[in-house]
Short mmCIF file of C-alpha atoms and ligand atoms in Angstrom, two decimals:
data_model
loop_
_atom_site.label_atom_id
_atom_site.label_comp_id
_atom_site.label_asym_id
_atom_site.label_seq_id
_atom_site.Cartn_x
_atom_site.Cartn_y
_atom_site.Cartn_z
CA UNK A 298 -19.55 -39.14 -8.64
CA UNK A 299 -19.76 -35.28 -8.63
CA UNK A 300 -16.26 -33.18 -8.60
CA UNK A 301 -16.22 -31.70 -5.76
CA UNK A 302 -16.05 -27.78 -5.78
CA UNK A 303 -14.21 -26.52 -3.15
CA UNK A 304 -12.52 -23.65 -4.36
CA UNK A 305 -12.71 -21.19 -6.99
CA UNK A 306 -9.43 -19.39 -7.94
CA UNK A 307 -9.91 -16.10 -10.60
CA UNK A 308 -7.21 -14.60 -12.56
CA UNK A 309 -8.58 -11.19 -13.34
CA UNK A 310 -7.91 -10.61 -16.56
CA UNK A 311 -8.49 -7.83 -19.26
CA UNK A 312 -9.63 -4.45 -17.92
CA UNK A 313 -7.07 -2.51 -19.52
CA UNK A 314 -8.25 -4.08 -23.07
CA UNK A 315 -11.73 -3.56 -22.34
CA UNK A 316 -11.76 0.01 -21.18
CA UNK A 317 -9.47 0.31 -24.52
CA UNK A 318 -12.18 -0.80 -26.87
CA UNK A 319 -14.62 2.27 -25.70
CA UNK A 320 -12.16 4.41 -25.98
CA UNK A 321 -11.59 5.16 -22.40
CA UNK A 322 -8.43 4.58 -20.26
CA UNK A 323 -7.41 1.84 -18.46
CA UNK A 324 -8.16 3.13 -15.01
CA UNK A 325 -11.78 3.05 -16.28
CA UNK A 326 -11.79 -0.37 -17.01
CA UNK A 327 -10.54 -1.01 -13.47
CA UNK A 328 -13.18 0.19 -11.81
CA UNK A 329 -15.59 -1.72 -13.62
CA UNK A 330 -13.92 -4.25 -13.53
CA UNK A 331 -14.28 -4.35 -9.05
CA UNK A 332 -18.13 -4.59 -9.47
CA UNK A 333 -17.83 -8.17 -11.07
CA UNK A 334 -16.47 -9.24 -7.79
CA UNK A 335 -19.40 -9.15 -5.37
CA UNK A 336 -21.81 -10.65 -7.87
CA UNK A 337 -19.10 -13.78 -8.21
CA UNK A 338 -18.99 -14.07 -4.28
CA UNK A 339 -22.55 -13.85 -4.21
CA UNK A 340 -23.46 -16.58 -6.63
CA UNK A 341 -20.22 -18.92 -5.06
CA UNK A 342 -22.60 -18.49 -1.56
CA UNK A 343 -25.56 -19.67 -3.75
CA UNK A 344 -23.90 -22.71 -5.08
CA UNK A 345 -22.45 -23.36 -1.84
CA UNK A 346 -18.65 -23.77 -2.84
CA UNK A 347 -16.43 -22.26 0.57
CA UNK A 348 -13.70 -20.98 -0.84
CA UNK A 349 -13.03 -18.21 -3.37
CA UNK A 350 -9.94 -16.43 -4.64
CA UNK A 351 -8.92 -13.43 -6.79
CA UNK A 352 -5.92 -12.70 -8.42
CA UNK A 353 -5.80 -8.62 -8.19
CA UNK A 354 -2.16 -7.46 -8.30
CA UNK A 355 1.22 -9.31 -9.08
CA UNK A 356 4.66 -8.45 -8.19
CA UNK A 357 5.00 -7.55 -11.61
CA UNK A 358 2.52 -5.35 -12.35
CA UNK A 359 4.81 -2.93 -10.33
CA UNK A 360 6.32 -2.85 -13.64
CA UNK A 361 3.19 -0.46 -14.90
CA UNK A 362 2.83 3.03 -15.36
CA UNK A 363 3.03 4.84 -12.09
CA UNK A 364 -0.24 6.47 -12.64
CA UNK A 365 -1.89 3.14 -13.12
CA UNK A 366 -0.13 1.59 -10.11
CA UNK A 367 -1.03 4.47 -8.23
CA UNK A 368 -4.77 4.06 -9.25
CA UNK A 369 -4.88 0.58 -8.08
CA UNK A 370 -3.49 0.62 -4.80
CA UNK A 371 -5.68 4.04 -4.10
CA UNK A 372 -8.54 1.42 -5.81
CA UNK A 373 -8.06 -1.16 -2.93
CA UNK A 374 -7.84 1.48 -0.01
CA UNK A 375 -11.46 3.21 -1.34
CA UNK A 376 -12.54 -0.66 -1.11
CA UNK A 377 -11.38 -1.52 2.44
CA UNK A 378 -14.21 0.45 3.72
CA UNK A 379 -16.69 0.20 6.79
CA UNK A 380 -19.57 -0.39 4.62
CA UNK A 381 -17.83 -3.11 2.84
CA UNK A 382 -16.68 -4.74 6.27
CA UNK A 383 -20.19 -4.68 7.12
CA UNK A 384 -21.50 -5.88 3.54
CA UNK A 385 -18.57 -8.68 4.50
CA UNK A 386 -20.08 -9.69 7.52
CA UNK A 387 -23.44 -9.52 6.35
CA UNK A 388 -22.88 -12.39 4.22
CA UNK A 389 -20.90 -14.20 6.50
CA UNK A 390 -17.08 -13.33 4.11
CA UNK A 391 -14.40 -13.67 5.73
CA UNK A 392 -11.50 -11.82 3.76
CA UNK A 393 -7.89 -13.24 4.00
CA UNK A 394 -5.06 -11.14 2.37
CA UNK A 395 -2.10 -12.93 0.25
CA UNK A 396 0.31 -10.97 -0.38
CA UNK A 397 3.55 -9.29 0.78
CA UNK A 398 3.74 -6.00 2.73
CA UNK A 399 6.74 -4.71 0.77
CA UNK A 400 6.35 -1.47 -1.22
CA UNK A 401 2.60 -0.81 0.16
CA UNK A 402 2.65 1.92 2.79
CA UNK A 403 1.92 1.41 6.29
CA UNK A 404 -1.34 2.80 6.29
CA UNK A 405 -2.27 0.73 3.65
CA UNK A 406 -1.51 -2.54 5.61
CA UNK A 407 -2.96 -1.70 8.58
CA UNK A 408 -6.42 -1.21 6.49
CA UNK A 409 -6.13 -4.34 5.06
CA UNK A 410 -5.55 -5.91 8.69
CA UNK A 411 -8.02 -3.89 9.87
CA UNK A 412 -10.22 -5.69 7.39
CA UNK A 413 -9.40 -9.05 7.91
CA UNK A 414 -9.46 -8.89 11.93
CA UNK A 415 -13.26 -7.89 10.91
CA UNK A 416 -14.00 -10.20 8.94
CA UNK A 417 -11.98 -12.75 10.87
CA UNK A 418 -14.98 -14.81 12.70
CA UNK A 419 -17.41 -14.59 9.35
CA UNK A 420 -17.79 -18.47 8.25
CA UNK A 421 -20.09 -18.83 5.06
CA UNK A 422 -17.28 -18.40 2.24
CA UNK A 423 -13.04 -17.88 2.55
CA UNK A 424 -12.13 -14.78 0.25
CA UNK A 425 -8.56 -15.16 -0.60
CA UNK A 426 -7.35 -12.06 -2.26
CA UNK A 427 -4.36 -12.24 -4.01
CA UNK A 428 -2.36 -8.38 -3.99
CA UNK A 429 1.27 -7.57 -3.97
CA UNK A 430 1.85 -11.71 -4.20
CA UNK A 431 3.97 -13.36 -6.73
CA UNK A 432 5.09 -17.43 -6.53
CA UNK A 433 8.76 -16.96 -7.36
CA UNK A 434 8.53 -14.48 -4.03
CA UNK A 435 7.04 -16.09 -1.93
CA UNK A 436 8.97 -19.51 -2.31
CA UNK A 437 12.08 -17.42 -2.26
CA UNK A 438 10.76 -16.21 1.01
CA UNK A 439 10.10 -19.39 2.33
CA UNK A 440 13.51 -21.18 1.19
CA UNK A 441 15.55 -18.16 3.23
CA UNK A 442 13.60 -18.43 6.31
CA UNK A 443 13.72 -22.03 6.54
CA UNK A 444 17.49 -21.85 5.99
CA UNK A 445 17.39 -19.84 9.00
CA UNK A 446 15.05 -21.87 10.59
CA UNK A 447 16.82 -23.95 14.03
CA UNK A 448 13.71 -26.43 13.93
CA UNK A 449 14.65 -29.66 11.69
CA UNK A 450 10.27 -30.13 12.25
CA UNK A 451 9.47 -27.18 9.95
CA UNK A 452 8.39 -27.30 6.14
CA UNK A 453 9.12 -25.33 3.19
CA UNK A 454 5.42 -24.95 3.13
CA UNK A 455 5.13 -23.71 6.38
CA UNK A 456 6.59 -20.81 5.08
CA UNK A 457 4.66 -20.27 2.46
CA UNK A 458 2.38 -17.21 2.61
CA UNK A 459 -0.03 -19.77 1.11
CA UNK A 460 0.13 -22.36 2.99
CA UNK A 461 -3.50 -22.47 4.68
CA UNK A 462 -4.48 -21.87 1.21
CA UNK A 463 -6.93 -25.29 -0.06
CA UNK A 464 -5.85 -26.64 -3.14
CA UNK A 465 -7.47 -24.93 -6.08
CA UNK A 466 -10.03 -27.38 -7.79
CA UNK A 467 -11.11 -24.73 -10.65
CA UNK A 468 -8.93 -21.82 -11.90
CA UNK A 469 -10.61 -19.27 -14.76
CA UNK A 470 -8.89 -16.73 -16.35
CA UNK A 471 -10.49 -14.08 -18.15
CA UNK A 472 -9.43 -12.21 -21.33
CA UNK A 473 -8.46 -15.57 -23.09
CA UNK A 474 -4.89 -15.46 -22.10
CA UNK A 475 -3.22 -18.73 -21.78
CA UNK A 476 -0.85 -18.65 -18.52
CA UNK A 477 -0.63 -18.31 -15.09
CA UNK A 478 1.72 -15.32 -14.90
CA UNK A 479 3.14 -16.29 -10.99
CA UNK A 480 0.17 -17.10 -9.72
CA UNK A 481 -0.21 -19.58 -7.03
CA UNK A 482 1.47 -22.16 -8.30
CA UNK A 483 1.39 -24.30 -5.21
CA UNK A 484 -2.37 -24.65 -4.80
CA UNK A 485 -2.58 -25.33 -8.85
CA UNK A 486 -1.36 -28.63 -8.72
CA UNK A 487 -4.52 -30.75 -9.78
CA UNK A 488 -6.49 -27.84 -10.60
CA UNK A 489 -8.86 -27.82 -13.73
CA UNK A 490 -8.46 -24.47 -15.41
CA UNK A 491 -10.60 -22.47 -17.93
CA UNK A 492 -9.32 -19.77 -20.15
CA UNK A 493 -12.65 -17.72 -20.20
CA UNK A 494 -12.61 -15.37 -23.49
CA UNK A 495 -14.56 -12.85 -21.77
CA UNK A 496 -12.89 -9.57 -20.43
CA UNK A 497 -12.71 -9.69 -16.96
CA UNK A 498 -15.27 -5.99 -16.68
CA UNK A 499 -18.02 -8.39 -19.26
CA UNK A 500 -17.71 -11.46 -16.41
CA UNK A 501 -20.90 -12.50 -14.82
CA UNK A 502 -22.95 -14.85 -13.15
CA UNK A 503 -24.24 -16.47 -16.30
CA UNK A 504 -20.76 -17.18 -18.05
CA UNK A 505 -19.70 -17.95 -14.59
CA UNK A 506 -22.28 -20.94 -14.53
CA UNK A 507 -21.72 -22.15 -17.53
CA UNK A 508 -17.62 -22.15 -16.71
CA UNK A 509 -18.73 -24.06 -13.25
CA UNK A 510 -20.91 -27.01 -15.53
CA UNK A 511 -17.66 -27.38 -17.46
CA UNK A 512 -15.99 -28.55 -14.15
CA UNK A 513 -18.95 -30.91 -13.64
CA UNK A 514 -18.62 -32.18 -16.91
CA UNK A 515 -14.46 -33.22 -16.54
CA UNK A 516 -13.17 -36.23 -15.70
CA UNK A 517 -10.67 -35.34 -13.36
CA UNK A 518 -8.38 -38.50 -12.92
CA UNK A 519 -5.10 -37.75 -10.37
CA UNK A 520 -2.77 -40.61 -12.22
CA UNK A 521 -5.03 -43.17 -11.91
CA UNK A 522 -5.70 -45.27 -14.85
C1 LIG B 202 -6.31 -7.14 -14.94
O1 LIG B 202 -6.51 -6.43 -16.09
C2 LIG B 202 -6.08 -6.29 -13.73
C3 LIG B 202 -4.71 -6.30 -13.22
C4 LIG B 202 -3.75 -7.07 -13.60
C5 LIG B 202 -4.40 -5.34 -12.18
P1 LIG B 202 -5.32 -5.84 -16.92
O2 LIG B 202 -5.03 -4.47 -16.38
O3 LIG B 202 -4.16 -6.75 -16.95
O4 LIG B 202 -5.96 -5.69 -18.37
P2 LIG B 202 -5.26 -6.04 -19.75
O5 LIG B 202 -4.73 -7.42 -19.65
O6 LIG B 202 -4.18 -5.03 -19.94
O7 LIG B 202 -6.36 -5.91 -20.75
C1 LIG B 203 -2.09 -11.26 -14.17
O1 LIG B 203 -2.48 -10.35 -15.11
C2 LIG B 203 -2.08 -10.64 -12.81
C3 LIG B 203 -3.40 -10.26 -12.29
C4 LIG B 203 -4.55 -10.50 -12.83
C5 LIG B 203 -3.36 -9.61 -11.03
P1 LIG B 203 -1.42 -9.55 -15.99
O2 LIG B 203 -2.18 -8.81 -17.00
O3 LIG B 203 -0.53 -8.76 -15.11
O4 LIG B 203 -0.57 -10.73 -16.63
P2 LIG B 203 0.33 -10.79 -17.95
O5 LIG B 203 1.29 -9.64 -17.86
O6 LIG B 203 -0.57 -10.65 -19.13
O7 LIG B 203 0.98 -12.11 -17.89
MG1 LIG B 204 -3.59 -8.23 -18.19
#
């Protein structure tokens, strides 16, 4: 039988290195590298898989240049715009942010929940996007609240800002970097990953294709014999 495609999960990886190769600076390779994302939504609707995530900013890349941080967040606020909302909704996206609010301003937050409540009711694909998250946070997070936590009924996992995340069946990371740097680890646990050589700004529908036949093509086996 087919594997079932269900999810998507992207590590986006290599616009600095890319926009370093032409000579330019890594800002510019950020911004190119945002257009990939549409087309990949776009061809996920066509091949009917429901949900997709992106991997856009990790805890640690607070570590980076304050000009570069700077450049992203301003990157995601230009991108949390009406005519993207309505782009969303046209194609029936609904966007769910996973992340944590600390160290993002205010304003900030509230355009990013401005965004979701929009989006909230759209039904043809889950976008999960991944920004200010980090594993080792957020299961630190969970394992203090449900210390605090009265009810003996509660989960770790109910604490997880993941936790209505579906298990990720095919995880590709770009720039042909081997690891997972704190991604989410929880939803990885049977997943099939590729590490795509292509720098996140090349990625496109076409190497994205042939990356989805090499799912097809595993034999994915969960323990059994
Ligand atoms: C991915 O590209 C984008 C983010 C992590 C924000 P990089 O900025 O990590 O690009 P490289 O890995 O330095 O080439
Ligand atoms: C991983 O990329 C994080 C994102 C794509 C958001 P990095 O470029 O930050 O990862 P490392 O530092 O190479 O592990
Ligand atoms: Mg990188």
């Amino acid at each position: 039988m087919k594997n079932k495609l269900n999810h998507v999960s992207f590590i986006m990886d290599g616009n600095g290195r890319w926009a370093k190769s032409r000579n330019k600076s890594r800002t510019y390779g950020h911004l190119q590298g945002i257009n990939v994302i549409p087309k990949i939504i776009e061809y996920s609707i066509k091949q009917k898989i429901n949900n997709l995530s992106f991997f856009a900013f990790s805890t640690e890349n607070w570590n980076r240049s304050k000009s570069e941080v700077t450049f992203l967040l301003k990157l995601l606020e230009k991108n949390l715009s009406k005519k993207i909302i309505s782009k969303a909704n046209e194609f029936g996206i609904k966007v769910i942010w996973i992340g944590f609010e600390k160290n993002l301003s205010k304003s900030l937050i509230k355009k990013i929940n401005f965004f979701e409540e929009q989006t909230k009711n759209n039904n043809t694909i889950n976008v999960y996007f991944y920004f200010n998250y980090g594993f080792k946070d957020e299961c630190e997070c969970a394992l203090e609240k449900i210390k605090l936590s009265k009810n003996s009924n509660e989960h770790f996992e109910d604490y997880l800002l993941t936790k209505d995340v579906p298990q990720i069946d095919l995880l590709i990371r770009t720039s042909g970097e081997k690891r997972i740097s704190n991604f989410s680890f929880y939803q990885l646990l049977y997943s099939e990953i590729i590490f795509e050589p292509t720098l996140w700004p090349d990625y496109n529908e076409d190497i994205y294709s042939k990356n989805i036949e090499e799912f097809y093509s595993r034999k994915r086996r969960y323990g059994k014999a």
